[in-house]
PDB file of C-alpha atoms in Angstrom:
ATOM      1  CA  MET A   1     147.611  89.352  74.309  1.00 39.00           C
ATOM      2  CA  SER A   2     146.088  86.024  73.819  1.00 37.00           C
ATOM      3  CA  PRO A   3     142.597  86.583  71.874  1.00 39.00           C
ATOM      4  CA  ALA A   4     140.578  84.319  74.293  1.00 38.00           C
ATOM      5  CA  ASN A   5     140.849  85.198  77.379  1.00 37.00           C
ATOM      6  CA  PRO A   6     140.230  89.153  78.108  1.00 36.00           C
ATOM      7  CA  LEU A   7     137.239  89.022  75.219  1.00 36.00           C
ATOM      8  CA  ARG A   8     135.517  85.735  77.034  1.00 40.00           C
ATOM      9  CA  ASP A   9     132.513  86.914  79.041  1.00 40.00           C
ATOM     10  CA  ASP A  10     130.321  83.471  80.004  1.00 40.00           C
ATOM     11  CA  SER A  11     127.957  85.590  82.820  1.00 38.00           C
ATOM     12  CA  PRO A  12     124.637  84.476  82.720  1.00 35.00           C
ATOM     13  CA  ALA A  13     124.093  88.219  81.731  1.00 37.00           C
ATOM     14  CA  SER A  14     125.662  88.263  78.684  1.00 41.00           C
ATOM     15  CA  SER A  15     123.333  85.307  77.521  1.00 40.00           C
ATOM     16  CA  ARG A  16     120.647  86.410  78.866  1.00 40.00           C
ATOM     17  CA  GLY A  17     121.435  90.186  76.770  1.00 42.00           C
ATOM     18  CA  PHE A  18     122.277  88.820  73.341  1.00 42.00           C
ATOM     19  CA  HIS A  19     118.669  88.200  71.971  1.00 46.00           C
ATOM     20  CA  THR A  20     117.624  91.602  72.974  1.00 46.00           C
ATOM     21  CA  THR A  21     120.117  93.311  70.936  1.00 52.00           C
ATOM     22  CA  HIS A  22     120.951  91.087  68.132  1.00 64.00           C
ATOM     23  CA  TRP A  23     120.605  92.521  64.387  1.00 69.00           C
ATOM     24  CA  THR A  24     117.709  89.599  63.213  1.00 65.00           C
ATOM     25  CA  VAL A  25     115.419  91.798  65.509  1.00 61.00           C
ATOM     26  CA  VAL A  26     115.699  94.012  64.045  1.00 65.00           C
ATOM     27  CA  LEU A  27     114.291  93.109  61.464  1.00 65.00           C
ATOM     28  CA  ALA A  28     111.855  90.778  63.688  1.00 62.00           C
ATOM     29  CA  ALA A  29     110.668  94.422  65.002  1.00 58.00           C
ATOM     30  CA  ARG A  30     109.647  96.273  61.705  1.00 58.00           C
ATOM     31  CA  GLU A  31     106.750  94.410  61.521  1.00 60.00           C
ATOM     32  CA  LYS A  32     105.071  95.701  64.676  1.00 56.00           C
ATOM     33  CA  ASN A  33     106.366  98.637  65.299  1.00 59.00           C
ATOM     34  CA  GLY A  34     108.489 100.070  62.289  1.00 63.00           C
ATOM     35  CA  THR A  35     109.980 103.062  64.013  1.00 70.00           C
ATOM     36  CA  VAL A  36     111.047 101.270  66.994  1.00 71.00           C
ATOM     37  CA  ALA A  37     113.458  98.847  64.085  1.00 68.00           C
ATOM     38  CA  ARG A  38     114.517 101.759  62.073  1.00 70.00           C
ATOM     39  CA  GLU A  39     115.961 103.815  64.786  1.00 75.00           C
ATOM     40  CA  ALA A  40     117.774 100.476  65.675  1.00 75.00           C
ATOM     41  CA  LEU A  41     117.917  99.630  62.260  1.00 76.00           C
ATOM     42  CA  ALA A  42     120.049 103.547  62.393  1.00 78.00           C
ATOM     43  CA  SER A  43     121.984 103.008  64.691  1.00 80.00           C
ATOM     44  CA  LEU A  44     124.177 100.282  63.342  1.00 79.00           C
ATOM     45  CA  CYS A  45     124.393 101.770  60.444  1.00 81.00           C
ATOM     46  CA  SER A  46     125.577 105.150  62.258  1.00 82.00           C
ATOM     47  CA  THR A  47     128.025 103.134  63.906  1.00 83.00           C
ATOM     48  CA  TYR A  48     129.465 101.106  60.592  1.00 84.00           C
ATOM     49  CA  TRP A  49     128.730 103.707  58.127  1.00 88.00           C
ATOM     50  CA  TYR A  50     132.887 103.940  57.288  1.00 90.00           C
ATOM     51  CA  PRO A  51     133.498 101.088  55.827  1.00 93.00           C
ATOM     52  CA  LEU A  52     130.863 101.427  53.093  1.00 92.00           C
ATOM     53  CA  TYR A  53     131.972 105.009  52.514  1.00 92.00           C
ATOM     54  CA  ALA A  54     135.334 103.587  52.413  1.00 92.00           C
ATOM     55  CA  PHE A  55     134.748 100.348  50.050  1.00 94.00           C
ATOM     56  CA  ILE A  56     132.371 102.558  47.265  1.00 94.00           C
ATOM     57  CA  ARG A  57     136.031 105.257  47.385  1.00 92.00           C
ATOM     58  CA  ARG A  58     138.320 101.917  46.560  1.00 90.00           C
ATOM     59  CA  GLN A  59     135.307 101.666  43.149  1.00 88.00           C
ATOM     60  CA  GLY A  60     136.976 104.839  42.275  1.00 87.00           C
ATOM     61  CA  SER A  61     134.392 107.083  43.020  1.00 90.00           C
ATOM     62  CA  SER A  62     135.632 111.258  44.542  1.00 90.00           C
ATOM     63  CA  PRO A  63     135.334 112.050  47.973  1.00 90.00           C
ATOM     64  CA  HIS A  64     131.612 113.953  46.920  1.00 89.00           C
ATOM     65  CA  GLU A  65     130.445 110.630  44.745  1.00 90.00           C
ATOM     66  CA  ALA A  66     131.653 108.494  47.561  1.00 90.00           C
ATOM     67  CA  GLU A  67     129.131 111.051  50.278  1.00 88.00           C
ATOM     68  CA  ASP A  68     126.332 111.215  48.119  1.00 89.00           C
ATOM     69  CA  LEU A  69     126.304 107.695  47.027  1.00 91.00           C
ATOM     70  CA  THR A  70     127.378 106.240  51.004  1.00 90.00           C
ATOM     71  CA  GLN A  71     123.598 108.990  52.045  1.00 88.00           C
ATOM     72  CA  GLU A  72     121.533 107.833  49.205  1.00 88.00           C
ATOM     73  CA  PHE A  73     122.572 103.696  49.765  1.00 89.00           C
ATOM     74  CA  PHE A  74     121.141 103.717  53.188  1.00 85.00           C
ATOM     75  CA  CYS A  75     118.016 106.313  52.075  1.00 82.00           C
ATOM     76  CA  ARG A  76     116.608 103.057  50.156  1.00 81.00           C
ATOM     77  CA  PHE A  77     118.485 100.573  52.441  1.00 79.00           C
ATOM     78  CA  LEU A  78     116.526 102.589  55.288  1.00 74.00           C
ATOM     79  CA  GLU A  79     112.873 103.794  53.547  1.00 69.00           C
ATOM     80  CA  ARG A  80     112.126 100.936  50.515  1.00 59.00           C
ATOM     81  CA  HIS A  81     112.191  97.879  52.851  1.00 59.00           C
ATOM     82  CA  ALA A  82     115.079  96.747  51.507  1.00 60.00           C
ATOM     83  CA  LEU A  83     115.183  93.709  54.401  1.00 62.00           C
ATOM     84  CA  GLY A  84     111.752  92.803  53.658  1.00 61.00           C
ATOM     85  CA  HIS A  85     112.352  89.207  52.000  1.00 59.00           C
ATOM     86  CA  VAL A  86     115.868  88.897  54.367  1.00 60.00           C
ATOM     87  CA  GLN A  87     114.919  85.635  56.979  1.00 59.00           C
ATOM     88  CA  PRO A  88     116.166  85.741  60.575  1.00 52.00           C
ATOM     89  CA  ALA A  89     118.991  83.251  59.364  1.00 55.00           C
ATOM     90  CA  ALA A  90     120.175  86.281  56.983  1.00 57.00           C
ATOM     91  CA  GLY A  91     123.683  85.367  59.365  1.00 70.00           C
ATOM     92  CA  LYS A  92     126.417  88.356  59.704  1.00 82.00           C
ATOM     93  CA  PHE A  93     125.437  92.121  59.320  1.00 83.00           C
ATOM     94  CA  ARG A  94     128.596  93.050  57.623  1.00 87.00           C
ATOM     95  CA  SER A  95     127.693  90.723  55.330  1.00 86.00           C
ATOM     96  CA  PHE A  96     124.249  91.417  54.317  1.00 83.00           C
ATOM     97  CA  LEU A  97     125.051  95.343  54.394  1.00 86.00           C
ATOM     98  CA  LEU A  98     128.548  94.760  51.693  1.00 90.00           C
ATOM     99  CA  ALA A  99     125.743  92.067  49.058  1.00 88.00           C
ATOM    100  CA  CYS A 100     123.502  95.355  49.643  1.00 87.00           C
ATOM    101  CA  LEU A 101     125.635  97.494  49.043  1.00 91.00           C
ATOM    102  CA  LYS A 102     127.590  96.565  45.845  1.00 91.00           C
ATOM    103  CA  ASN A 103     123.631  95.746  44.709  1.00 88.00           C
ATOM    104  CA  PHE A 104     123.458  99.218  44.922  1.00 89.00           C
ATOM    105  CA  LEU A 105     126.316 100.274  43.400  1.00 91.00           C
ATOM    106  CA  ALA A 106     125.600  98.339  40.128  1.00 88.00           C
ATOM    107  CA  ASN A 107     122.343  99.544  40.138  1.00 86.00           C
ATOM    108  CA  GLU A 108     123.361 103.003  39.949  1.00 84.00           C
ATOM    109  CA  ARG A 109     125.702 102.657  38.080  1.00 75.00           C
ATOM    110  CA  GLU A 110     122.794 101.976  35.068  1.00 68.00           C
ATOM    111  CA  ARG A 111     121.365 105.334  36.172  1.00 69.00           C
ATOM    112  CA  ALA A 112     120.957 108.869  34.920  1.00 44.00           C
ATOM    113  CA  HIS A 113     120.969 111.374  38.359  1.00 49.00           C
ATOM    114  CA  ALA A 114     118.635 114.602  37.813  1.00 40.00           C
ATOM    115  CA  GLN A 115     119.159 115.389  40.904  1.00 46.00           C
ATOM    116  CA  ARG A 116     121.150 115.248  44.329  1.00 46.00           C
ATOM    117  CA  ARG A 117     121.294 111.438  45.849  1.00 51.00           C
ATOM    118  CA  GLY A 118     118.906 111.096  48.580  1.00 49.00           C
ATOM    119  CA  GLY A 119     116.669 114.210  48.004  1.00 48.00           C
ATOM    120  CA  GLY A 120     118.746 116.599  50.581  1.00 49.00           C
ATOM    121  CA  GLN A 121     118.192 113.598  53.392  1.00 53.00           C
ATOM    122  CA  SER A 122     120.100 112.557  56.193  1.00 55.00           C
ATOM    123  CA  LEU A 123     118.539 109.394  57.258  1.00 54.00           C
ATOM    124  CA  VAL A 124     122.802 108.439  59.060  1.00 60.00           C
ATOM    125  CA  PRO A 125     124.546 111.155  60.208  1.00 60.00           C
ATOM    126  CA  LEU A 126     127.685 111.261  57.938  1.00 60.00           C
ATOM    127  CA  SER A 127     131.348 112.764  58.239  1.00 59.00           C
ATOM    128  CA  GLY A 128     132.334 113.394  54.912  1.00 55.00           C
ATOM    129  CA  SER A 129     135.013 115.792  55.624  1.00 59.00           C
ATOM    130  CA  ASP A 130     136.300 113.472  58.244  1.00 74.00           C
ATOM    131  CA  ALA A 131     135.670 109.825  56.459  1.00 73.00           C
ATOM    132  CA  GLU A 132     138.533 111.361  53.534  1.00 77.00           C
ATOM    133  CA  THR A 133     141.094 113.112  56.303  1.00 75.00           C
ATOM    134  CA  ARG A 134     140.411 108.619  57.652  1.00 72.00           C
ATOM    135  CA  TYR A 135     140.458 107.446  54.306  1.00 72.00           C
ATOM    136  CA  ALA A 136     143.154 109.539  53.521  1.00 72.00           C
ATOM    137  CA  LEU A 137     145.518 108.352  55.864  1.00 66.00           C
ATOM    138  CA  GLU A 138     144.875 105.067  55.479  1.00 72.00           C
ATOM    139  CA  PRO A 139     148.032 103.203  54.768  1.00 69.00           C
ATOM    140  CA  ALA A 140     148.679 101.841  50.698  1.00 66.00           C
ATOM    141  CA  GLU A 141     146.819  98.437  50.288  1.00 69.00           C
ATOM    142  CA  GLU A 142     146.807  96.758  47.542  1.00 71.00           C
ATOM    143  CA  ARG A 143     144.092  93.518  49.432  1.00 76.00           C
ATOM    144  CA  ALA A 144     140.825  93.364  47.278  1.00 86.00           C
ATOM    145  CA  PRO A 145     138.127  96.241  48.557  1.00 88.00           C
ATOM    146  CA  GLU A 146     136.212  93.554  50.229  1.00 91.00           C
ATOM    147  CA  ALA A 147     139.536  92.541  52.097  1.00 90.00           C
ATOM    148  CA  LEU A 148     139.500  96.036  53.418  1.00 90.00           C
ATOM    149  CA  PHE A 149     136.108  96.398  54.392  1.00 92.00           C
ATOM    150  CA  GLU A 150     136.400  93.439  56.275  1.00 92.00           C
ATOM    151  CA  ARG A 151     139.139  94.834  58.094  1.00 91.00           C
ATOM    152  CA  ARG A 152     138.081  98.883  58.635  1.00 91.00           C
ATOM    153  CA  TRP A 153     134.747  96.502  60.023  1.00 92.00           C
ATOM    154  CA  ALA A 154     136.816  94.792  62.741  1.00 92.00           C
ATOM    155  CA  LEU A 155     138.521  98.437  63.461  1.00 90.00           C
ATOM    156  CA  ALA A 156     134.987 100.360  63.710  1.00 90.00           C
ATOM    157  CA  VAL A 157     133.659  97.430  65.852  1.00 91.00           C
ATOM    158  CA  ILE A 158     136.968  98.150  68.725  1.00 91.00           C
ATOM    159  CA  GLU A 159     136.406 101.322  68.017  1.00 90.00           C
ATOM    160  CA  ARG A 160     132.624 101.309  69.344  1.00 91.00           C
ATOM    161  CA  ALA A 161     133.274  98.732  72.246  1.00 93.00           C
ATOM    162  CA  MET A 162     136.858 101.242  73.348  1.00 94.00           C
ATOM    163  CA  THR A 163     134.019 104.491  73.577  1.00 94.00           C
ATOM    164  CA  GLU A 164     132.490 103.092  75.360  1.00 95.00           C
ATOM    165  CA  LEU A 165     134.018 101.656  78.149  1.00 96.00           C
ATOM    166  CA  ARG A 166     135.983 105.449  77.785  1.00 96.00           C
ATOM    167  CA  HIS A 167     132.682 106.863  78.346  1.00 96.00           C
ATOM    168  CA  GLU A 168     132.372 104.867  80.839  1.00 97.00           C
ATOM    169  CA  PHE A 169     134.713 106.103  83.115  1.00 96.00           C
ATOM    170  CA  VAL A 170     134.865 109.110  82.432  1.00 96.00           C
ATOM    171  CA  THR A 171     131.025 108.947  83.872  1.00 96.00           C
ATOM    172  CA  ALA A 172     132.354 107.615  87.172  1.00 96.00           C
ATOM    173  CA  GLY A 173     134.374 110.252  87.306  1.00 96.00           C
ATOM    174  CA  LYS A 174     137.739 108.207  85.975  1.00 94.00           C
ATOM    175  CA  SER A 175     139.358 109.833  82.919  1.00 94.00           C
ATOM    176  CA  GLU A 176     142.391 109.549  83.932  1.00 93.00           C
ATOM    177  CA  LEU A 177     142.931 106.383  85.350  1.00 92.00           C
ATOM    178  CA  PHE A 178     141.328 104.957  81.923  1.00 94.00           C
ATOM    179  CA  GLU A 179     143.860 107.414  80.055  1.00 92.00           C
ATOM    180  CA  ALA A 180     146.423 105.363  82.258  1.00 91.00           C
ATOM    181  CA  LEU A 181     145.898 102.140  81.139  1.00 93.00           C
ATOM    182  CA  GLN A 182     144.341 102.029  77.521  1.00 91.00           C
ATOM    183  CA  GLY A 183     147.922 101.576  75.890  1.00 90.00           C
ATOM    184  CA  PHE A 184     147.553  97.575  77.900  1.00 90.00           C
ATOM    185  CA  LEU A 185     143.873  97.351  75.558  1.00 89.00           C
ATOM    186  CA  PRO A 186     144.485  95.450  72.163  1.00 78.00           C
ATOM    187  CA  GLY A 187     146.056  98.017  69.724  1.00 71.00           C
ATOM    188  CA  GLY A 188     147.342 100.003  72.588  1.00 71.00           C
ATOM    189  CA  HIS A 189     150.872 101.460  71.892  1.00 68.00           C
ATOM    190  CA  GLY A 190     151.642 102.336  76.315  1.00 64.00           C
ATOM    191  CA  ASP A 191     154.998 103.766  76.423  1.00 69.00           C
ATOM    192  CA  ALA A 192     154.850 102.959  80.543  1.00 78.00           C
ATOM    193  CA  SER A 193     154.966  99.386  81.992  1.00 87.00           C
ATOM    194  CA  ARG A 194     153.337  97.805  85.005  1.00 90.00           C
ATOM    195  CA  THR A 195     156.067  98.785  87.562  1.00 92.00           C
ATOM    196  CA  ASP A 196     156.304 102.839  86.324  1.00 91.00           C
ATOM    197  CA  LEU A 197     152.527 103.484  85.616  1.00 91.00           C
ATOM    198  CA  ALA A 198     152.214 101.847  89.442  1.00 92.00           C
ATOM    199  CA  ALA A 199     155.240 104.518  91.069  1.00 92.00           C
ATOM    200  CA  LYS A 200     153.823 106.429  89.156  1.00 90.00           C
ATOM    201  CA  ARG A 201     150.130 106.175  91.258  1.00 90.00           C
ATOM    202  CA  GLY A 202     151.706 105.175  94.056  1.00 92.00           C
ATOM    203  CA  VAL A 203     150.120 102.050  94.178  1.00 93.00           C
ATOM    204  CA  SER A 204     152.059  98.495  94.255  1.00 94.00           C
ATOM    205  CA  VAL A 205     152.197  96.596  91.125  1.00 94.00           C
ATOM    206  CA  GLY A 206     149.424  94.386  92.399  1.00 95.00           C
ATOM    207  CA  ALA A 207     146.850  96.588  92.001  1.00 95.00           C
ATOM    208  CA  ILE A 208     147.715  97.929  88.333  1.00 94.00           C
ATOM    209  CA  ASP A 209     147.276  94.337  87.464  1.00 95.00           C
ATOM    210  CA  VAL A 210     144.392  94.329  89.081  1.00 96.00           C
ATOM    211  CA  ALA A 211     142.905  97.469  87.267  1.00 95.00           C
ATOM    212  CA  VAL A 212     144.375  96.368  83.924  1.00 94.00           C
ATOM    213  CA  HIS A 213     142.297  92.145  84.392  1.00 95.00           C
ATOM    214  CA  ARG A 214     139.131  94.443  84.990  1.00 96.00           C
ATOM    215  CA  LEU A 215     139.857  96.687  82.192  1.00 96.00           C
ATOM    216  CA  ARG A 216     140.663  94.217  79.506  1.00 95.00           C
ATOM    217  CA  GLN A 217     137.369  92.122  81.164  1.00 96.00           C
ATOM    218  CA  ARG A 218     134.764  95.061  80.335  1.00 97.00           C
ATOM    219  CA  PHE A 219     136.255  95.337  77.050  1.00 96.00           C
ATOM    220  CA  GLY A 220     135.262  92.047  76.390  1.00 94.00           C
ATOM    221  CA  ALA A 221     132.176  92.684  77.706  1.00 95.00           C
ATOM    222  CA  LEU A 222     131.455  95.586  75.643  1.00 95.00           C
ATOM    223  CA  LEU A 223     132.702  93.955  72.470  1.00 94.00           C
ATOM    224  CA  ARG A 224     130.473  91.232  73.301  1.00 92.00           C
ATOM    225  CA  GLN A 225     127.946  93.472  72.968  1.00 90.00           C
ATOM    226  CA  GLN A 226     129.107  95.191  69.827  1.00 90.00           C
ATOM    227  CA  VAL A 227     129.078  91.822  67.968  1.00 91.00           C
ATOM    228  CA  ALA A 228     125.966  90.166  69.338  1.00 88.00           C
ATOM    229  CA  GLN A 229     124.236  93.062  67.366  1.00 85.00           C
ATOM    230  CA  THR A 230     125.870  92.574  64.615  1.00 85.00           C
ATOM    231  CA  VAL A 231     125.313  88.299  63.813  1.00 84.00           C
ATOM    232  CA  SER A 232     122.425  85.923  63.743  1.00 78.00           C
ATOM    233  CA  SER A 233     123.029  83.581  66.644  1.00 80.00           C
ATOM    234  CA  ALA A 234     124.754  83.865  70.494  1.00 81.00           C
ATOM    235  CA  ALA A 235     126.571  80.773  68.796  1.00 82.00           C
ATOM    236  CA  GLU A 236     128.153  82.805  66.119  1.00 86.00           C
ATOM    237  CA  VAL A 237     129.524  85.471  68.812  1.00 89.00           C
ATOM    238  CA  GLU A 238     132.873  84.425  70.320  1.00 90.00           C
ATOM    239  CA  GLU A 239     133.681  83.226  66.113  1.00 91.00           C
ATOM    240  CA  GLU A 240     132.889  86.581  64.870  1.00 91.00           C
ATOM    241  CA  ILE A 241     135.522  88.093  67.403  1.00 91.00           C
ATOM    242  CA  ARG A 242     138.218  85.791  66.661  1.00 91.00           C
ATOM    243  CA  TYR A 243     137.838  86.436  63.022  1.00 91.00           C
ATOM    244  CA  LEU A 244     137.605  90.316  63.563  1.00 89.00           C
ATOM    245  CA  ILE A 245     140.784  89.456  65.587  1.00 87.00           C
ATOM    246  CA  SER A 246     142.582  87.612  62.877  1.00 90.00           C
ATOM    247  CA  VAL A 247     141.468  89.795  59.809  1.00 89.00           C
ATOM    248  CA  ILE A 248     142.743  93.333  62.115  1.00 85.00           C
ATOM    249  CA  GLY A 249     146.641  91.211  62.247  1.00 77.00           C
ATOM    250  CA  SER A 250     146.576  90.365  58.968  1.00 70.00           C
TER     251      SER A 250
END
């Protein structure tokens, strides 16, 4: 599937919605309403914490240490105003977050820990057991931790868009249709052909073609929304989508 067509969304609504979701607005909002800013930023962190956890594991930390370090990182990131000096043109959220993590880890190596990291707080819900199971199932990689971080980030963005899409279908009472068609989405490995699927559902192949087209369009719109939350301007959305797809394919 070509990356451009199903992921492109030039609708006016898409352009209008961008400025209410991208992460620089979260940074600006901290001056007016700290609670709103913190909740919005925590939501982004909750979605994309696994790539950070895996990055820490690649640095040699044990599963327990990685979970503690990830939680402590977010504790400081969200509570100690780490964003206070960030400029509106800060760029991609993933790059900024990784730079902050590297700085945090460098400082941690110089500190003695007298108590559990994070003071027992759980500002961002983490599932250490699920994360470690996921980490253990990943194939051995020779690439640099930074490259693996970006791949995991890309997969997390796509997974989030897929989750939102599935939720929409379930809410509409069309979960069975989603399960039948999701193999035609990026990364899908559906065994049934469109002809077989049409026969199974008692509809024409043309009807399946239309359903797949609409599914891909909606997935593309949701993917754009996810990406828009992590870049600094609307102009970067298409570029970031192309980049993330290239990272997954490499």
